[in-house]
């Protein structure tokens, strides 16, 4: 189905197809771009986001690699400082813990250590395998670890169109950019522009207009916030929703502008509550000298490691019902 | 092997520059204007000069925390290094890098990693780019035997082999990691054999003999320009100084005494004396030129450090930093 809004035509597709299209676009238009991933030739690889790329663009530019995350990231750093545009696709963000030396000590620090004579335009995509019993080491949400580090950019796309546009922006960026993709954003169809263009990094997206409370979301929690906002609307509470898109750089201006109007704030993070997105946003709000009329609400997964059992897992993640209750109590 | 007097004198000059620079660091350090860790290459000059005198400017490389010799031998500017040591904005890394992170991208010296063995996977990326972007350029990674304690050493060898990337891994084996002997760290201490385990060709060469190093490196690099495969060169070197800190255990450059010693054959492990001995034996007519190098280079280098010292003092008129008291020792 093709929908027309303004002059741009759109086609409905899910996240995997949008990312495949963005990858094809990048590979077709920029000879510096290449992809490497463990299992890239597997038809189901990375939930289908890289499916068919090797056939279309050759195994010189889309190739399978051994399981060695640190060396692979280092190879990306070396290729990036040589002027190429490497894209390293890691099947889980948890596996990137093996690559922290290259991500933090090399990719993030190389520009600074060389007096900014070298740039590291490396893109790393990694999946958060939330749900379906993935347990502690396959469902981690570790974006805040990376966001703490100067020199890195951390992108948390909220859907198909966002993912494609932010991926193209990551390729244009001269910094190392991590795109962390939560499983919850896969499988949802939405209109994606036929002509893909990069979206700005560090500029939040205004998702919904409202005056009673600001809901700041990332990744799948933007969709969650929209559901919550719908329920709140039934109760006469109008929510303003921002999709941060990137947590480093963080569009604190957009958050502060909204909070200045609503004077209430809830942050919807996919990760743990401690030292997370809500903490960082609170710092900006407090440093801007803004005052809230009600306590902050931070919506998170529980402060523990993800269990496998579907019974335990149900209690691990926040629910719309409990969140609506929390917000309603605050706005009344 | 046959070495022309011209090449011999060039190698000698480069090694004397490196030695003189590090002697100047030792002299200047007590003034507390050069700050931070300095890892001297005294005793290891033949490895850097032997390998890098056979490379081209478009062969890109990465070094380690012990990077002074590599930077100078690859063609990094002396003034840029001196300013970097003094923390000046005119330094080769803008004052951000210091001794451990020199850089000269124009000369192919892309930077240095001070975390073992970070240089190796980054060089795999440089080699990958060289293969993509050039007909016959190669990449070089310097590391020490300490790097082979770490898992990434093996990941990088395997990755380079499986992707057929032209990278020369130069392992400078001084048998010491900080102050722990190789035999106490590695159950199987044969570095060249570790490469063989990955099907990577390797050679071992005596690191006090610049011409032997140069000969081995030249043969390996010539092959790599054609076969585009990785290789490992183990250079057995002697660390004639402390692990860290401005402490040399070698007598300062003294032209007359050094020529005397090389005539007597009293050359020990010192690569400069070895070079002199061979050069004078094979090309007796070059003795006068050797004397000039040994006499003039230290004078030029000291003048460069004097300029750096004055530039530091001038810069500090603005910043008014007070030198900290000297430490009791430079041990780690």
XYZ file of C-alpha atoms in Angstrom, chain A residues 28-221:
194
model
C 24.366 1.249 -3.967
C 25.196 4.923 -3.511
C 28.441 4.854 -1.473
C 31.287 2.533 -2.485
C 32.975 3.100 0.908
C 30.211 1.246 2.751
C 30.629 -2.425 3.669
C 28.874 -4.784 6.081
C 30.270 -7.569 8.194
C 28.376 -9.769 10.597
C 28.506 -13.148 12.179
C 26.136 -15.224 10.046
C 25.360 -12.515 7.484
C 24.767 -15.204 4.852
C 22.154 -16.963 6.959
C 18.721 -16.111 5.431
C 17.312 -15.449 8.886
C 20.366 -13.465 9.978
C 19.661 -10.651 12.341
C 15.902 -11.043 11.970
C 16.178 -10.565 8.209
C 17.701 -7.065 8.275
C 20.725 -8.108 6.194
C 19.024 -10.760 4.128
C 20.064 -10.793 0.461
C 22.717 -8.082 0.757
C 25.616 -10.438 0.002
C 23.828 -11.730 -3.110
C 23.061 -8.237 -4.331
C 26.355 -6.507 -3.504
C 28.894 -9.326 -3.362
C 30.767 -10.983 -0.536
C 33.550 -8.397 -0.802
C 31.198 -5.840 0.713
C 28.846 -8.011 2.776
C 30.655 -10.865 4.393
C 30.564 -13.380 7.179
C 33.161 -13.217 9.958
C 34.471 -15.300 12.868
C 33.129 -14.811 16.400
C 35.626 -12.241 17.633
C 33.795 -9.056 18.579
C 36.814 -7.126 19.835
C 38.928 -7.856 16.760
C 35.956 -7.153 14.478
C 35.371 -3.779 16.110
C 39.090 -3.032 15.832
C 38.981 -3.927 12.160
C 36.094 -1.482 11.822
C 38.169 1.220 13.518
C 41.108 0.627 11.183
C 38.914 0.623 8.083
C 37.117 3.766 9.279
C 40.311 5.751 9.880
C 41.366 4.683 6.374
C 38.290 6.388 4.915
C 35.893 3.457 4.516
C 32.421 3.295 6.110
C 32.270 -0.051 7.931
C 29.056 -1.421 9.371
C 29.498 -4.095 12.025
C 26.309 -5.975 12.850
C 26.356 -7.752 16.214
C 23.639 -10.280 16.918
C 23.221 -9.083 20.504
C 24.263 -5.986 22.379
C 25.374 -8.358 25.142
C 28.075 -9.712 22.812
C 29.504 -6.219 22.449
C 30.769 -6.529 26.017
C 33.563 -8.557 24.394
C 34.365 -5.514 22.276
C 34.418 -2.860 24.991
C 38.173 -2.369 24.667
C 37.865 -1.448 21.013
C 34.623 0.507 21.418
C 35.688 2.591 24.410
C 39.501 2.654 24.288
C 39.847 2.862 20.529
C 36.735 3.845 18.517
C 35.620 6.516 20.990
C 39.080 7.801 21.925
C 41.002 7.631 18.652
C 39.862 11.069 17.409
C 40.789 12.707 20.704
C 44.111 10.871 21.059
C 45.155 12.028 17.591
C 44.232 15.629 18.253
C 41.152 15.192 16.040
C 43.317 14.475 12.993
C 41.537 11.120 12.613
C 37.821 10.367 12.520
C 36.257 6.958 13.182
C 33.067 6.793 11.072
C 32.174 3.282 12.233
C 28.576 2.081 12.580
C 27.700 -0.777 14.902
C 24.222 -2.295 14.965
C 23.289 -4.563 17.853
C 20.087 -6.286 18.911
C 18.352 -6.427 22.273
C 16.597 -9.797 22.138
C 13.789 -8.785 24.465
C 11.135 -11.447 25.196
C 10.691 -15.085 24.184
C 12.784 -16.427 27.046
C 16.045 -14.876 25.895
C 17.240 -14.563 29.518
C 20.048 -12.538 31.035
C 22.726 -12.683 28.326
C 20.560 -12.217 25.219
C 18.090 -9.535 26.299
C 20.288 -6.940 27.993
C 19.611 -3.233 27.428
C 23.114 -1.823 27.810
C 22.772 1.465 25.917
C 23.545 3.608 28.970
C 26.995 2.014 29.279
C 27.880 3.343 25.841
C 26.107 6.666 26.287
C 28.422 7.456 29.200
C 31.405 7.616 26.849
C 32.333 10.842 25.019
C 33.057 10.220 21.354
C 30.275 7.696 20.849
C 26.789 8.282 19.480
C 23.984 6.037 20.699
C 20.884 5.639 18.557
C 17.703 3.907 19.784
C 15.273 3.778 16.844
C 11.582 3.544 17.670
C 10.365 2.026 14.406
C 10.897 1.229 10.745
C 11.034 4.717 9.244
C 13.124 6.024 12.114
C 15.535 3.098 11.864
C 16.178 3.585 8.160
C 16.699 7.351 8.454
C 18.874 7.127 11.549
C 20.983 4.373 9.997
C 21.738 6.609 7.007
C 22.614 9.419 9.425
C 24.989 7.090 11.289
C 26.790 6.373 8.019
C 27.201 10.100 7.398
C 28.457 10.784 10.912
C 32.205 10.993 11.441
C 31.886 9.424 14.895
C 31.383 5.853 15.971
C 27.652 5.297 16.183
C 25.914 2.424 17.943
C 22.417 1.636 16.746
C 20.756 -0.449 19.419
C 17.653 -2.179 18.179
C 15.161 -3.663 20.595
C 13.170 -6.617 19.356
C 9.933 -4.810 20.179
C 10.361 -2.462 17.199
C 10.544 -5.361 14.742
C 7.419 -6.706 13.098
C 5.448 -3.457 13.264
C 4.492 -2.159 9.816
C 4.404 1.571 9.230
C 4.778 3.973 6.303
C 8.427 4.389 5.303
C 9.439 7.028 2.734
C 10.244 5.530 -0.666
C 13.090 7.963 -0.988
C 15.154 7.449 2.153
C 17.018 10.390 3.613
C 19.129 10.687 6.767
C 17.363 11.890 9.908
C 19.231 14.236 12.245
C 21.152 12.698 15.141
C 20.511 14.574 18.387
C 17.111 15.922 17.452
C 14.098 14.453 19.226
C 10.892 13.740 17.307
C 7.670 15.293 18.541
C 5.281 12.341 18.417
C 2.147 13.686 20.089
C 0.925 17.088 21.231
C -0.328 17.425 24.805
C -0.292 19.826 27.744
C -0.601 17.850 30.997
C 2.533 15.717 31.089
C 5.655 15.099 29.001
C 6.352 11.485 28.123
C 9.919 10.954 26.890
C 10.503 7.609 25.218
C 13.211 5.655 23.465
C 13.034 2.636 21.159
C 9.988 0.411 21.712
C 9.010 2.541 24.706
